[in-house]
Amino acid sequence: MGQKGGGKSSPEADSSTPLAAGEERFRRFVDSVVDYAIFMLDVDGRVATWNAGAERIKGYRADEIVGKHFSIFYPPEDIAQGKPERELELATSTGRYAEEGWRIRKDGVPFWASVTIVAIRDASGELRGFGKVTRDLTERKAALEAVRRSEERLRLMIEAVRDYAIFMLDPAGRITSWNIGAERLKGYRADEIIGKHFSIFYSEEDRKRGHPDDELRRAIADGRYEEEGWRYRKDGSRFWANVLITALFEHDGRHIGFTKVTRDFTDAKRLREAQVAVQVRDEFISVASHELRTPLAALLMHIESLRRTAQPDDSAPRLRARLEKAAQAGQRLETLMNQMLDVSRISAGHLDLDPEPFHLEELVRDIAERFAEEVEIDLRVQPDVSGVWDRGRIDQVLTNLVSNAVKYGHGKPIEIELSAGEREAAIRVTDRGIGIEPDKLSRIFEPFERAVRAREFGGFGLGLYIARQIVEASGGRIEVESRPGQGSTFTVRLPRVAVEQKDEASGG
Amino acid sequence: MAADSILVVDDDQPLREALRETLELEGYSVVDMGSAVEALEYLRKHPRPRLILLDWNMQPMDAPAFMKELEKEPHLGSIPVVLVTADARADKKFSMGRFVDLLMKPVNLDALFSIIGRYAAQA
């Protein structure tokens, strides 16, 4: 400083002693600092100097403030409590006082200040005044406050989550936090469990093979570890847990613990298992009915062929009659197998219809004719009812209804009625038989339901279920009315206007 | 093989045999083959049958492929072929080849005999 070539030195500084020049430069430097208020107080606390930073932060010009007591910067309640004086006393006794607190600008706006007060003494130790450095930290405080609030909100949120157990472990696996969800799921209160090792949730067997620590090792190695498995509650009951462990690291890479999120997947597991079981069942039914049909077809053909060629006078006793019965049993078996196949198609969504134009009254007459030997039929058919439906499937539906009417009809005459409007054709099949109890009515279109005891009447109880599926896939409806002891009426309504049959079918 | 014979082609052995025995009981002369490839081979070396009962779904050669091969052979192309299928879409399959008739599985014997009576004579 002050040496030759110090081209930046001012002429004034050069004209003084080196020490004075240094002090002068320092004063100029302090004056020009704008980010800090740097000023001096006299021993009584009155402002003695003022820099640019002080003006900027507190809003007073030097000529307004020099000579005023520094308590002017404090909020009224601080002044009332004698805080400014206390700070000077502390600075005097300890040499220095520092704090963060609210101060007031000239315009009355408070700001969050970092304040340092230093006692200034001369060479003999006499107190000469105070140096004061004040910094406006309002923005930083707001930012910190925002972080704190957001952390608090997050913490409250996690604590309040009820469906997930969310808690933290220290690096050794001891529990350090506990939320409501964890309490609900595992049955421990926070004060019972914090500090315990998390292996308490595992089975004896898992603990013996070191599985809990294994999970932590893998979480550290891969950042996270996820699995599903059995975990145990405080009361000893178990649940199927989905567990996610995440290793926590500081910015410097130091491992500080784990977060653990556990969910109860017991219901989901049961549902999955049930779905798999249904799938396996459907596949089995599908394969079984396909595989059984082929040999049955051969068997039926042999029986039928023998029945035809057997003569009434054949040597084996009643050979013809017995072959007849064998053929009937085989046909019954075939019907059941077809029903199984239909149900497997329905549950796989493959009940495909093949609609074609045909005359419904012809089909109804055909069916009535087929049953004519078994029962007296009162047939009322409106002529010329054409439409576009899957003939084979509608045949199946009506055959099912008529054979039910015969089966449950007490041998009394049944009535088949076909009527049609412009938009809809309706086929009514009525019997005067045992009827259906009101509480059974709503269920008879469900699979494996029947209104009577299985032993008595046989069958899978699938006929009406399949019938409804076919009718609905054809865009129609099937309805039943019945009174116990008086008989039942089943009504099939089919749309005559063209419907999107293919879409309906694939949707079933 | 007699001139009034029927060739049954089906890869399902029990059904094929049931068909053969049923037809034999009715007095027809029957040959059965388990695949379309065997059937073609047989046809090339033996007198032509009166009628072929042909299953739709066979491996490695199915009914349409068999029909194509058959039509390439000058003296075989005119043999009447009845399609035998369990499929609900049988009508569409039927219209795809030059079949003279269609039998649904499970085979109804009345329908079987009525069709066969038109093309083959009982012994």
XYZ file of C-alpha atoms in Angstrom:
631
model
C 0.000 0.000 0.000
C 1.198 3.437 -0.811
C 4.099 2.072 -2.767
C 5.153 3.446 -6.134
C 3.150 2.137 -8.947
C 0.037 1.763 -6.780
C -1.788 3.548 -9.584
C -5.171 3.094 -8.000
C -4.323 5.041 -4.872
C -6.049 8.390 -4.662
C -3.978 11.617 -4.450
C -5.519 12.364 -0.980
C -4.380 9.015 0.385
C -0.915 9.550 -1.026
C -0.641 12.919 0.685
C -1.220 11.459 4.201
C 0.806 9.157 6.388
C 0.637 5.464 5.387
C -1.499 4.652 8.451
C -3.916 7.473 7.901
C -4.094 6.569 4.216
C -4.937 2.989 5.155
C -7.680 4.094 7.510
C -9.101 6.374 4.907
C -9.213 3.608 2.291
C -10.841 1.282 4.839
C -13.455 3.926 5.629
C -14.210 4.306 1.918
C -14.447 0.566 1.566
C -16.912 0.299 4.472
C -18.885 3.251 3.132
C -19.313 1.554 -0.210
C -20.451 -1.866 1.097
C -24.107 -2.182 0.196
C -24.964 -5.719 1.336
C -24.183 -5.058 5.006
C -25.194 -2.182 7.211
C -21.891 -1.327 8.918
C -21.975 1.558 11.348
C -20.733 2.688 14.694
C -22.505 3.645 17.888
C -21.141 5.830 20.585
C -20.977 4.479 24.144
C -24.591 5.579 24.744
C -25.865 3.774 21.684
C -26.275 6.732 19.368
C -25.449 6.262 15.709
C -22.033 7.735 14.927
C -21.306 6.572 11.337
C -23.477 5.249 8.471
C -22.593 3.397 5.309
C -24.330 2.755 1.975
C -25.452 -0.695 3.126
C -27.060 0.787 6.231
C -28.917 3.304 4.128
C -30.082 0.610 1.735
C -31.149 -1.872 4.392
C -32.668 0.513 6.965
C -33.859 3.285 4.687
C -32.317 6.271 6.565
C -29.839 8.687 5.021
C -26.744 9.454 7.137
C -27.913 13.011 7.899
C -31.231 11.721 9.192
C -29.865 9.094 11.501
C -26.458 10.096 12.841
C -26.922 11.140 16.461
C -30.160 9.135 16.909
C -30.309 6.282 19.419
C -30.037 2.879 17.702
C -33.186 1.594 19.459
C -35.052 3.306 16.608
C -34.337 0.129 14.619
C -36.199 -2.143 17.060
C -39.844 -3.125 17.241
C -41.776 -1.320 20.023
C -42.116 -4.449 22.190
C -38.306 -4.944 22.137
C -37.844 -1.315 23.143
C -40.388 -1.695 25.936
C -38.435 -4.667 27.259
C -35.125 -2.775 27.094
C -33.664 -5.149 24.561
C -31.377 -2.611 22.785
C -29.729 -1.589 26.061
C -29.357 -5.232 27.110
C -27.579 -6.016 23.864
C -25.102 -3.193 24.473
C -24.540 -4.426 28.006
C -23.856 -7.933 26.747
C -21.517 -6.623 24.062
C -19.744 -4.554 26.704
C -19.334 -7.410 29.109
C -18.475 -10.180 26.652
C -16.990 -8.122 23.817
C -19.534 -9.244 21.282
C -23.248 -9.818 20.844
C -24.879 -11.603 17.896
C -28.436 -12.607 17.086
C -31.071 -12.969 14.420
C -34.247 -11.016 14.967
C -36.820 -8.610 13.609
C -35.770 -4.987 12.958
C -37.794 -2.108 11.550
C -36.974 -0.052 8.496
C -37.592 3.686 8.283
C -40.780 3.027 6.294
C -42.040 0.768 9.120
C -41.499 -2.518 7.238
C -39.914 -5.206 9.441
C -37.027 -7.263 8.154
C -35.262 -10.333 9.514
C -31.801 -9.212 10.513
C -28.568 -10.921 11.375
C -26.987 -8.538 13.860
C -23.491 -8.430 15.368
C -22.477 -5.814 17.898
C -18.827 -5.512 18.862
C -17.567 -3.420 21.753
C -14.752 -1.083 20.667
C -12.128 -0.172 23.218
C -9.055 1.994 22.968
C -5.538 0.896 23.766
C -6.145 1.494 27.496
C -9.250 -0.684 27.472
C -11.684 2.179 27.751
C -15.012 1.572 25.971
C -15.172 3.944 22.999
C -18.339 2.750 21.370
C -19.729 -0.156 19.345
C -19.372 -1.449 15.857
C -22.570 -2.870 14.420
C -22.991 -5.091 11.357
C -26.507 -5.871 10.227
C -27.552 -8.057 7.336
C -31.041 -8.413 5.848
C -31.885 -12.148 5.880
C -35.619 -11.794 5.190
C -35.435 -13.698 1.904
C -33.241 -16.441 3.271
C -35.507 -16.764 6.290
C -38.566 -17.009 4.023
C -36.863 -19.693 1.968
C -35.850 -21.640 5.052
C -39.322 -21.235 6.452
C -40.823 -22.566 3.229
C -38.549 -25.611 3.372
C -39.384 -26.150 7.013
C -43.109 -25.864 6.356
C -42.957 -28.217 3.422
C -40.988 -30.725 5.462
C -43.512 -30.377 8.237
C -46.387 -30.887 5.830
C -44.683 -33.940 4.355
C -44.073 -35.337 7.812
C -47.692 -34.738 8.828
C -48.894 -36.292 5.596
C -46.770 -39.398 6.068
C -47.866 -39.665 9.669
C -51.484 -39.444 8.607
C -51.307 -42.002 5.794
C -53.477 -44.853 7.014
C -53.253 -47.447 4.279
C -49.480 -47.629 4.025
C -47.064 -48.340 6.803
C -44.331 -45.766 6.232
C -41.420 -45.698 8.637
C -37.692 -45.214 8.792
C -34.819 -47.377 9.897
C -31.367 -46.371 11.036
C -28.430 -47.981 9.190
C -28.551 -50.929 11.629
C -32.227 -51.585 10.884
C -33.700 -50.087 14.051
C -36.993 -48.258 13.673
C -36.718 -44.473 13.998
C -40.146 -43.251 12.886
C -43.664 -44.691 12.737
C -46.875 -43.535 11.084
C -50.580 -44.235 11.646
C -50.595 -46.693 8.752
C -47.789 -48.654 10.401
C -49.684 -48.702 13.671
C -52.839 -49.870 11.937
C -51.115 -52.476 9.820
C -48.701 -53.936 12.342
C -50.519 -53.245 15.594
C -47.616 -51.551 17.431
C -47.830 -48.010 18.803
C -44.913 -45.692 18.026
C -43.669 -45.718 21.637
C -43.587 -49.533 21.661
C -41.713 -50.009 18.442
C -39.299 -47.110 17.941
C -35.786 -48.323 18.645
C -36.657 -51.984 17.940
C -35.061 -53.887 15.069
C -37.405 -54.263 12.100
C -36.848 -58.042 11.942
C -39.570 -58.218 14.608
C -42.077 -58.189 11.705
C -40.645 -61.339 10.135
C -41.260 -65.013 10.721
C -38.872 -66.965 12.901
C -37.748 -68.806 9.794
C -37.010 -65.585 7.865
C -35.055 -64.266 10.833
C -33.018 -67.461 11.128
C -31.934 -67.344 7.524
C -31.002 -63.685 7.937
C -33.568 -62.452 5.465
C -34.218 -59.026 7.080
C -30.528 -58.053 6.957
C -30.306 -59.491 3.463
C -33.027 -57.080 2.376
C -31.102 -54.128 3.823
C -27.902 -55.229 2.071
C -29.705 -55.470 -1.227
C -31.361 -52.084 -0.692
C -27.930 -50.543 -0.143
C -26.471 -52.313 -3.180
C -29.313 -51.467 -5.583
C -30.783 -48.371 -3.941
C -34.061 -50.184 -3.333
C -35.435 -53.605 -2.556
C -38.991 -54.744 -3.174
C -40.710 -58.009 -2.383
C -43.934 -59.619 -1.344
C -44.089 -61.983 1.585
C -45.704 -62.845 4.883
C -45.204 -60.403 7.768
C -46.438 -60.642 11.320
C -48.505 -58.262 13.427
C -48.071 -57.607 17.113
C -50.903 -60.048 17.848
C -49.080 -62.787 15.907
C -51.456 -62.800 12.940
C -49.850 -62.596 9.534
C -50.597 -60.590 6.406
C -49.286 -60.726 2.843
C -47.112 -57.639 2.537
C -45.791 -55.698 -0.377
C -42.577 -54.201 0.949
C -40.391 -51.489 -0.551
C -37.144 -50.597 1.190
C -35.198 -47.598 -0.052
C -31.676 -46.843 1.154
C -31.099 -43.227 2.196
C -27.793 -41.498 1.499
C -26.560 -38.025 2.386
C -25.223 -35.745 -0.349
C -21.742 -36.889 0.501
C -22.731 -40.524 -0.065
C -22.884 -41.411 3.593
C -25.518 -44.065 4.302
C -27.956 -42.737 6.914
C -30.691 -45.355 6.984
C -33.723 -46.647 5.124
C -37.319 -45.810 4.412
C -39.709 -48.699 4.406
C -43.158 -48.711 2.860
C -45.339 -51.721 3.573
C -48.787 -52.398 2.189
C -51.262 -55.134 3.055
C -51.741 -57.145 -0.141
C -53.590 -60.015 1.498
C -56.813 -59.248 -0.353
C -55.004 -58.673 -3.628
C -53.191 -61.977 -3.180
C -56.447 -63.801 -2.498
C -58.035 -62.143 -5.518
C -55.098 -63.153 -7.726
C -55.282 -66.707 -6.463
C -59.026 -66.793 -7.060
C -58.548 -65.451 -10.574
C -55.909 -68.056 -11.303
C -58.168 -70.777 -9.931
C -61.034 -69.614 -12.151
C -58.699 -69.503 -15.124
C -57.427 -73.008 -14.432
C -60.983 -74.237 -14.026
C -62.109 -72.652 -17.296
C -59.127 -74.067 -19.138
C -59.786 -77.463 -17.681
C -63.450 -77.351 -18.649
C -62.530 -76.247 -22.147
C -59.916 -78.941 -22.660
C -61.963 -81.627 -20.927
C -65.103 -80.962 -22.916
C -63.184 -80.935 -26.200
C -61.288 -84.066 -25.342
C -64.343 -85.921 -24.058
C -66.504 -85.036 -27.024
C -64.464 -86.898 -29.605
C -64.478 -90.367 -28.044
C -68.091 -89.820 -27.060
C -68.988 -89.127 -30.672
C -67.388 -92.440 -31.675
C -69.129 -94.239 -28.819
C -72.515 -92.808 -29.772
C -72.029 -93.795 -33.363
C -71.214 -97.389 -32.405
C -74.253 -97.592 -30.144
C -76.553 -95.996 -32.683
C -75.249 -98.217 -35.433
C -75.709 -101.348 -33.318
C -79.186 -100.219 -32.279
C -80.161 -99.889 -35.913
C -78.882 -103.273 -36.915
C -80.055 -105.169 -33.835
C -83.218 -107.137 -34.598
C -86.114 -107.569 -32.144
C -85.415 -111.278 -32.152
C -81.684 -110.973 -31.409
C -80.420 -113.587 -29.037
C -79.150 -111.226 -26.292
C -82.089 -110.406 -24.018
C -83.699 -107.056 -24.821
C -80.576 -105.988 -26.752
C -82.414 -103.377 -28.742
C -84.038 -101.764 -25.728
C -80.752 -101.642 -23.872
C -78.925 -100.131 -26.825
C -81.705 -97.558 -26.955
C -81.034 -96.672 -23.315
C -77.291 -96.575 -23.918
C -77.905 -94.167 -26.795
C -80.096 -91.934 -24.608
C -77.495 -91.875 -21.846
C -74.830 -91.022 -24.392
C -76.919 -88.198 -25.819
C -77.517 -86.847 -22.334
C -73.776 -86.915 -21.747
C -73.249 -85.099 -25.009
C -75.715 -82.374 -24.047
C -73.944 -81.847 -20.730
C -70.585 -81.723 -22.449
C -71.874 -79.153 -24.917
C -73.115 -77.083 -21.996
C -69.693 -77.210 -20.383
C -68.144 -76.149 -23.645
C -70.636 -73.287 -23.972
C -69.897 -72.088 -20.454
C -66.176 -72.143 -21.141
C -66.787 -70.182 -24.352
C -68.939 -67.677 -22.471
C -66.385 -67.150 -19.705
C -63.618 -66.794 -22.284
C -65.772 -64.269 -24.162
C -65.916 -66.498 -27.234
C -69.643 -67.078 -27.575
C -69.557 -66.215 -31.273
C -72.870 -65.918 -33.047
C -73.422 -66.595 -36.707
C -76.581 -64.665 -37.589
C -78.472 -65.460 -40.777
C -81.965 -64.562 -41.981
C -84.559 -67.233 -41.221
C -88.215 -67.704 -40.337
C -88.738 -68.061 -36.625
C -92.141 -69.748 -36.983
C -90.462 -72.583 -38.906
C -87.974 -73.136 -36.113
C -90.719 -73.026 -33.452
C -92.777 -75.593 -35.374
C -89.695 -77.838 -35.785
C -89.035 -77.778 -32.056
C -92.679 -78.424 -31.189
C -92.590 -81.397 -33.527
C -89.488 -82.786 -31.828
C -91.274 -82.790 -28.461
C -94.652 -83.875 -29.816
C -94.151 -87.470 -28.673
C -93.304 -86.462 -25.106
C -95.956 -83.897 -24.290
C -99.119 -82.290 -25.527
C -98.260 -78.893 -26.969
C -100.625 -76.002 -27.492
C -98.897 -74.168 -30.326
C -99.888 -70.600 -31.252
C -97.702 -69.246 -33.985
C -97.944 -65.946 -35.770
C -96.970 -66.543 -39.408
C -94.123 -64.939 -41.278
C -91.847 -63.840 -38.413
C -88.476 -63.455 -40.040
C -85.333 -61.966 -38.613
C -81.563 -62.262 -38.525
C -80.356 -64.443 -35.652
C -78.059 -67.419 -35.096
C -80.507 -70.195 -35.946
C -78.571 -72.952 -34.181
C -78.226 -70.916 -30.993
C -81.877 -69.782 -30.912
C -82.821 -73.431 -31.485
C -80.652 -74.294 -28.469
C -82.372 -71.640 -26.297
C -85.923 -72.671 -27.225
C -85.118 -76.381 -26.993
C -83.804 -75.749 -23.496
C -86.968 -73.871 -22.478
C -89.293 -76.493 -23.930
C -87.359 -79.381 -22.393
C -87.490 -77.585 -19.022
C -91.236 -77.139 -19.467
C -91.538 -80.859 -20.140
C -89.230 -81.759 -17.254
C -90.943 -79.553 -14.647
C -94.422 -79.582 -16.223
C -95.942 -82.506 -14.310
C -96.867 -84.079 -17.666
C -99.507 -81.374 -18.234
C -99.822 -79.744 -21.665
C -97.431 -76.927 -22.384
C -98.020 -73.832 -24.451
C -95.664 -72.331 -27.024
C -96.607 -68.964 -28.416
C -94.801 -66.909 -31.044
C -95.851 -63.316 -31.578
C -94.101 -60.414 -33.204
C -94.276 -56.684 -33.550
C -92.318 -54.508 -35.903
C -89.276 -54.291 -33.666
C -89.425 -57.459 -31.629
C -90.343 -61.122 -31.759
C -91.441 -62.882 -28.572
C -91.554 -66.598 -27.879
C -93.435 -67.678 -24.765
C -93.061 -71.143 -23.290
C -95.586 -71.894 -20.530
C -96.003 -74.972 -18.364
C -98.585 -75.813 -15.707
C -96.084 -77.571 -13.503
C -94.366 -77.113 -10.173
C -93.433 -73.459 -10.680
C -90.564 -71.588 -9.062
C -90.388 -70.127 -5.556
C -90.209 -66.298 -5.639
C -86.847 -66.219 -3.846
C -85.322 -68.481 -6.512
C -86.663 -66.536 -9.489
C -83.886 -63.959 -9.611
C -81.174 -66.614 -9.513
C -82.300 -69.167 -12.047
C -80.332 -67.476 -14.841
C -77.114 -67.739 -12.835
C -74.710 -70.596 -13.560
C -75.106 -73.781 -11.514
C -78.460 -72.626 -10.127
C -81.646 -74.553 -10.256
C -84.944 -74.057 -8.581
C -85.218 -77.693 -7.539
C -83.001 -80.238 -5.883
C -80.246 -81.559 -8.150
C -80.803 -85.200 -7.134
C -84.377 -85.058 -8.249
C -83.992 -83.514 -11.660
C -80.310 -83.763 -12.584
C -78.318 -81.516 -14.889
C -75.674 -78.892 -14.255
C -78.130 -76.051 -13.866
C -76.420 -74.354 -16.809
C -79.205 -74.438 -19.383
C -80.917 -71.174 -18.441
C -77.590 -69.450 -17.845
C -76.454 -70.348 -21.353
C -79.879 -69.419 -22.731
C -79.665 -65.955 -21.210
C -76.123 -65.454 -22.514
C -77.191 -66.395 -26.032
C -80.329 -64.236 -25.953
C -78.446 -61.221 -24.596
C -75.629 -61.683 -27.091
C -78.354 -61.608 -29.767
C -79.520 -58.233 -28.444
C -82.596 -59.684 -26.746
C -83.940 -60.418 -23.269
C -85.183 -63.461 -21.431
C -87.807 -63.160 -18.694
C -89.611 -65.465 -16.333
C -92.910 -65.303 -14.469
C -93.892 -68.073 -12.136
C -96.206 -69.080 -9.318
C -95.337 -72.104 -7.220
C -97.721 -74.942 -7.928
C -99.205 -73.225 -10.971
C -96.370 -73.237 -13.490
C -93.928 -70.909 -15.208
C -93.758 -68.771 -18.319
C -90.433 -68.025 -19.946
C -90.375 -65.269 -22.554
C -87.594 -64.724 -25.042
C -87.631 -61.366 -26.807
C -85.473 -60.968 -29.874
C -84.933 -57.726 -31.803
C -86.213 -57.846 -35.383
C -84.355 -54.733 -36.437
C -80.774 -55.369 -37.392
C -78.515 -55.064 -34.363
C -74.731 -55.133 -34.268
C -74.808 -58.854 -33.592
C -71.083 -59.371 -33.926
C -70.262 -56.727 -31.389
C -72.867 -58.016 -28.992
C -71.477 -61.498 -29.382
C -67.862 -60.635 -28.843
C -68.850 -58.567 -25.853
C -70.377 -61.653 -24.211
C -61.081 -102.158 -52.732
C -64.375 -102.692 -54.405
C -65.639 -100.212 -56.903
C -68.547 -99.197 -54.641
C -66.275 -98.202 -51.775
C -66.138 -95.246 -49.420
C -62.880 -93.619 -48.208
C -63.030 -92.146 -44.687
C -60.277 -89.588 -43.908
C -60.128 -88.450 -40.289
C -57.211 -88.118 -37.874
C -59.416 -89.112 -34.937
C -58.993 -92.874 -34.853
C -62.011 -93.869 -32.702
C -64.365 -91.778 -34.785
C -62.833 -92.982 -38.057
C -63.264 -96.581 -36.984
C -66.801 -95.967 -35.741
C -67.669 -94.517 -39.141
C -66.059 -97.428 -40.942
C -67.726 -100.095 -38.831
C -71.081 -98.349 -38.961
C -70.906 -98.161 -42.734
C -69.682 -101.747 -42.984
C -72.609 -102.883 -40.847
C -74.845 -101.195 -43.396
C -73.129 -103.189 -46.133
C -70.698 -100.650 -47.576
C -67.101 -101.351 -48.429
C -64.952 -98.873 -46.481
C -61.278 -97.869 -46.322
C -60.141 -95.443 -43.618
C -57.030 -93.243 -43.564
C -55.669 -91.244 -40.605
C -54.267 -88.346 -42.618
C -54.858 -86.495 -45.860
C -51.327 -87.321 -47.012
C -51.926 -91.068 -46.589
C -55.282 -90.699 -48.310
C -53.693 -89.058 -51.371
C -51.079 -91.771 -51.544
C -53.770 -94.417 -51.316
C -55.891 -92.768 -54.007
C -52.983 -92.630 -56.455
C -52.392 -96.385 -56.213
C -55.895 -97.819 -55.928
C -59.157 -97.799 -57.844
C -61.101 -94.647 -57.158
C -63.772 -94.871 -54.428
C -67.344 -93.738 -54.980
C -67.186 -91.209 -52.186
C -64.756 -89.587 -49.745
C -65.782 -88.532 -46.203
C -63.249 -85.844 -45.301
C -62.540 -84.330 -41.885
C -61.813 -80.581 -42.002
C -59.192 -80.105 -39.357
C -56.172 -82.361 -39.830
C -52.412 -82.064 -39.572
C -50.226 -81.545 -41.527
C -52.616 -81.354 -44.506
C -56.131 -80.034 -43.864
C -59.231 -80.403 -45.988
C -58.685 -77.397 -48.313
C -55.085 -78.448 -49.007
C -56.244 -81.993 -49.699
C -58.875 -80.709 -52.135
C -56.241 -78.692 -54.005
C -54.022 -81.746 -54.376
C -56.954 -83.876 -55.404
C -57.952 -81.482 -58.157
C -54.453 -81.673 -59.636
C -54.928 -85.377 -60.336
C -56.922 -85.795 -63.557
C -58.750 -88.980 -62.594
C -59.305 -88.076 -58.915
C -60.685 -84.543 -59.158
C -64.189 -85.727 -59.914
C -64.638 -87.964 -56.830
C -67.456 -86.570 -54.692
C -66.188 -85.384 -51.317
C -68.410 -84.870 -48.244
C -67.027 -82.497 -45.621
C -67.313 -83.754 -42.023
C -66.819 -81.102 -39.337
C -67.779 -80.191 -35.786
C -67.399 -76.503 -36.430
C -70.338 -74.148 -36.120
C -68.994 -72.197 -39.087
C -69.375 -75.300 -41.231
C -71.454 -73.517 -43.889
C -68.623 -71.156 -44.658
C -66.074 -73.949 -44.846
C -68.412 -75.920 -47.048
C -68.652 -73.088 -49.534
C -64.860 -72.843 -49.672
C -64.252 -76.157 -51.442
C -65.938 -78.264 -54.071
C -67.700 -80.446 -51.531
C -70.872 -82.214 -52.581
C -72.340 -82.218 -49.093
C -71.776 -81.448 -45.420
C -72.027 -83.695 -42.361
C -71.948 -82.201 -38.884
C -70.145 -83.900 -36.038
C -71.498 -85.597 -34.000
C -72.656 -87.476 -37.057
C -76.364 -88.210 -37.220
C -76.738 -91.645 -38.788
C -79.906 -90.785 -40.725
C -78.097 -87.875 -42.349
C -75.048 -90.062 -42.987
C -76.983 -92.820 -44.692
C -79.102 -90.422 -46.682
C -76.051 -88.684 -48.131
C -74.109 -91.848 -48.774
C -77.085 -93.522 -50.416
C -76.892 -90.886 -53.144
C -73.321 -91.718 -54.131
C -72.556 -95.281 -53.136
C -74.486 -98.502 -53.349
C -74.691 -101.068 -50.613
C -73.066 -104.428 -51.403
